PDB file of C-alpha atoms in Angstrom:
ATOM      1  CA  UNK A   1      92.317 111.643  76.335  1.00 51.00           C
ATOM      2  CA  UNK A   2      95.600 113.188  76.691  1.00 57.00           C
ATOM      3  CA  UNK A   3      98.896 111.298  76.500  1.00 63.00           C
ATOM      4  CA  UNK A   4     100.588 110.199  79.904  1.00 62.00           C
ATOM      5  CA  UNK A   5     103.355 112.790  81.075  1.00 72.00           C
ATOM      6  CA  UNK A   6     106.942 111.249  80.649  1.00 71.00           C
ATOM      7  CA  UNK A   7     108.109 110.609  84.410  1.00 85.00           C
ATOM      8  CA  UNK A   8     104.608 110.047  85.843  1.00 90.00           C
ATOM      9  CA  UNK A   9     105.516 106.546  86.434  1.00 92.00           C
ATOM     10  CA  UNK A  10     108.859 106.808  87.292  1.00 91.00           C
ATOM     11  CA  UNK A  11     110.076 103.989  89.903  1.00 90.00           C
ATOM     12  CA  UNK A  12     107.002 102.073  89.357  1.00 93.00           C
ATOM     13  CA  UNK A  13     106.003  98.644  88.880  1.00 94.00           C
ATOM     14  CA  UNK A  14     103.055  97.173  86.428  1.00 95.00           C
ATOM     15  CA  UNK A  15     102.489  94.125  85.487  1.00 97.00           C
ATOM     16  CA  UNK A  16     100.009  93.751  82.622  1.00 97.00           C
ATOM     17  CA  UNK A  17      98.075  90.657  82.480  1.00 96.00           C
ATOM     18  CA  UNK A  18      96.784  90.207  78.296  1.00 96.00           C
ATOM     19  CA  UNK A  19      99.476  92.836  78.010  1.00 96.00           C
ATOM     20  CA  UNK A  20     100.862  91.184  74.365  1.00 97.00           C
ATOM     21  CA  UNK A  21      97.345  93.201  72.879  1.00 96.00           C
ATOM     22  CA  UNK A  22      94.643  95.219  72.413  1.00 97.00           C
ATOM     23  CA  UNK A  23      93.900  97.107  75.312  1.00 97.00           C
ATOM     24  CA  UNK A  24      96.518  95.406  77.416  1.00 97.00           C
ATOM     25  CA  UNK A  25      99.363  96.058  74.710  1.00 97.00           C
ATOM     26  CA  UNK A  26      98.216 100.146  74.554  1.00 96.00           C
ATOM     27  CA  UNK A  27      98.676 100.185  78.859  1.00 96.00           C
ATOM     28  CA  UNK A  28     102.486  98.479  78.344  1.00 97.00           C
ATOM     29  CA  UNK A  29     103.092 101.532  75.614  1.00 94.00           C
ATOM     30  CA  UNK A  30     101.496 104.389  77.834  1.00 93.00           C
ATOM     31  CA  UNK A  31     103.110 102.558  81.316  1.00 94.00           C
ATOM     32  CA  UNK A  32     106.205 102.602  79.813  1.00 94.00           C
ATOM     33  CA  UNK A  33     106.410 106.147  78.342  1.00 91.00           C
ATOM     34  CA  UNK A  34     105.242 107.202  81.212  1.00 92.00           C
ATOM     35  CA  UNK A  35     108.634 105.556  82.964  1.00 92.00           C
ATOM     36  CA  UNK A  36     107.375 102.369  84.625  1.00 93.00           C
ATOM     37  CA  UNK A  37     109.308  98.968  84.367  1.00 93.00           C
ATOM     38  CA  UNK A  38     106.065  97.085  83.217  1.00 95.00           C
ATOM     39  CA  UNK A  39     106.405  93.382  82.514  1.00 95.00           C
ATOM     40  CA  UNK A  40     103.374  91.931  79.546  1.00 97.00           C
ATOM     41  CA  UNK A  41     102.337  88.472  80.932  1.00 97.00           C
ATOM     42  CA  UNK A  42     100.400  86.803  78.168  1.00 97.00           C
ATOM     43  CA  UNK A  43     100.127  83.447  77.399  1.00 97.00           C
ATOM     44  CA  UNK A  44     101.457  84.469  73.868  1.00 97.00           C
ATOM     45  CA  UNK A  45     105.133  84.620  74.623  1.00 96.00           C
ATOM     46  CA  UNK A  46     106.078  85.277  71.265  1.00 97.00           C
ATOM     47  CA  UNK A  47     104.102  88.118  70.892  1.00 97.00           C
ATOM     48  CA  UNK A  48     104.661  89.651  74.216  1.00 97.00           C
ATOM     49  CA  UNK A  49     108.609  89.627  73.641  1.00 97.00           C
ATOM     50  CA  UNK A  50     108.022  91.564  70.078  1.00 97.00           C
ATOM     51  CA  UNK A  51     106.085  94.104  71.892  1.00 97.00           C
ATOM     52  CA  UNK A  52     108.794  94.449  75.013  1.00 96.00           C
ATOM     53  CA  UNK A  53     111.313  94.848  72.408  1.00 95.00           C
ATOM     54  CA  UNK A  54     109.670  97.632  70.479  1.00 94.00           C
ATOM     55  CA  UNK A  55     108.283  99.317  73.575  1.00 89.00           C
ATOM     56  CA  UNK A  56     111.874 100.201  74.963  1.00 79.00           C
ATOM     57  CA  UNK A  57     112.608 101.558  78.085  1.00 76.00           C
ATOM     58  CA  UNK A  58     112.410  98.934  81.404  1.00 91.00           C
ATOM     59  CA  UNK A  59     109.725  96.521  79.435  1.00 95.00           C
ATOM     60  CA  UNK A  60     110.203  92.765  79.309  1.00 94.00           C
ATOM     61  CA  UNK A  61     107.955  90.107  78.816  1.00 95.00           C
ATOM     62  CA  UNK A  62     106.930  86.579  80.296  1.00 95.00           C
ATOM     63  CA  UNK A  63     104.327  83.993  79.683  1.00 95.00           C
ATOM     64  CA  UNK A  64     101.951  83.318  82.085  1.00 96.00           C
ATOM     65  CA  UNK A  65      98.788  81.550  82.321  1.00 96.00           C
ATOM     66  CA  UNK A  66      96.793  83.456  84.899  1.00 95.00           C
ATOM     67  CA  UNK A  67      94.228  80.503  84.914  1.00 96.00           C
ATOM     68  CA  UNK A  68      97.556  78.955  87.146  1.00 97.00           C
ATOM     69  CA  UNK A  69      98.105  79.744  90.775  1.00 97.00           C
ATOM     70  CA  UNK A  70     101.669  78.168  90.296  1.00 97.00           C
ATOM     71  CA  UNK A  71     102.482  80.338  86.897  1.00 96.00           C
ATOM     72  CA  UNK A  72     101.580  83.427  88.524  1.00 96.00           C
ATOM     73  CA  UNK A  73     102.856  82.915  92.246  1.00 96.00           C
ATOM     74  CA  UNK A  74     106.104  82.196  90.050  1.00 96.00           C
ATOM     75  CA  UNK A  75     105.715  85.379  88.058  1.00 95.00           C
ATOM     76  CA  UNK A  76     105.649  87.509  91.112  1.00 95.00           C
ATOM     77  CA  UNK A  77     108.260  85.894  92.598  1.00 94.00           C
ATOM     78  CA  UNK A  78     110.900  86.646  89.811  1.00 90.00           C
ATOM     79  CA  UNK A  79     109.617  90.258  89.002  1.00 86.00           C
ATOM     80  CA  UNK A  80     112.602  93.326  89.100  1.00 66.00           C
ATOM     81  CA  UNK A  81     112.622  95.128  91.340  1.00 64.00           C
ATOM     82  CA  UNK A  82     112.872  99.085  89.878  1.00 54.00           C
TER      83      UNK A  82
END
């Protein structure tokens, strides 16, 4: 597959749920290349913040347990707004 076209996402919103790796982590790099804001919600906060740092761009990162009504009611709740 090709790479996604800087812009195609502009003034979009993802949120990435397992986003901190694997599969989830390669979407945040591709989302945000491709000009989304993407938040990575992972329950590994640690690792989601060293992967919003080095992705650049409109990427940031919170911990969420999607198991948690609360936790992600409260995620969508606080998310920017591009």
């Amino acid at each position: 597959g090709g790479r996604v076209t800087a812009g195609r996402f502009a003034g979009r919103l993802a949120v990435v749920t397992g986003g901190a790796s694997g599969i989830g982590a390669a979407a945040v790099r591709e989302l945000a290349q491709g000009g989304a804001t993407v938040v990575v919600a992972d329950l590994d906060a640690a690792r989601a913040a060293a992967l919003a740092a080095a992705s650049g761009g409109a990427v940031s990162a919170a911990a969420v347990d999607v198991r948690e009504r609360d936790a992600v009611e409260a995620l969508f709740a606080g998310l920017p707004r591009p």
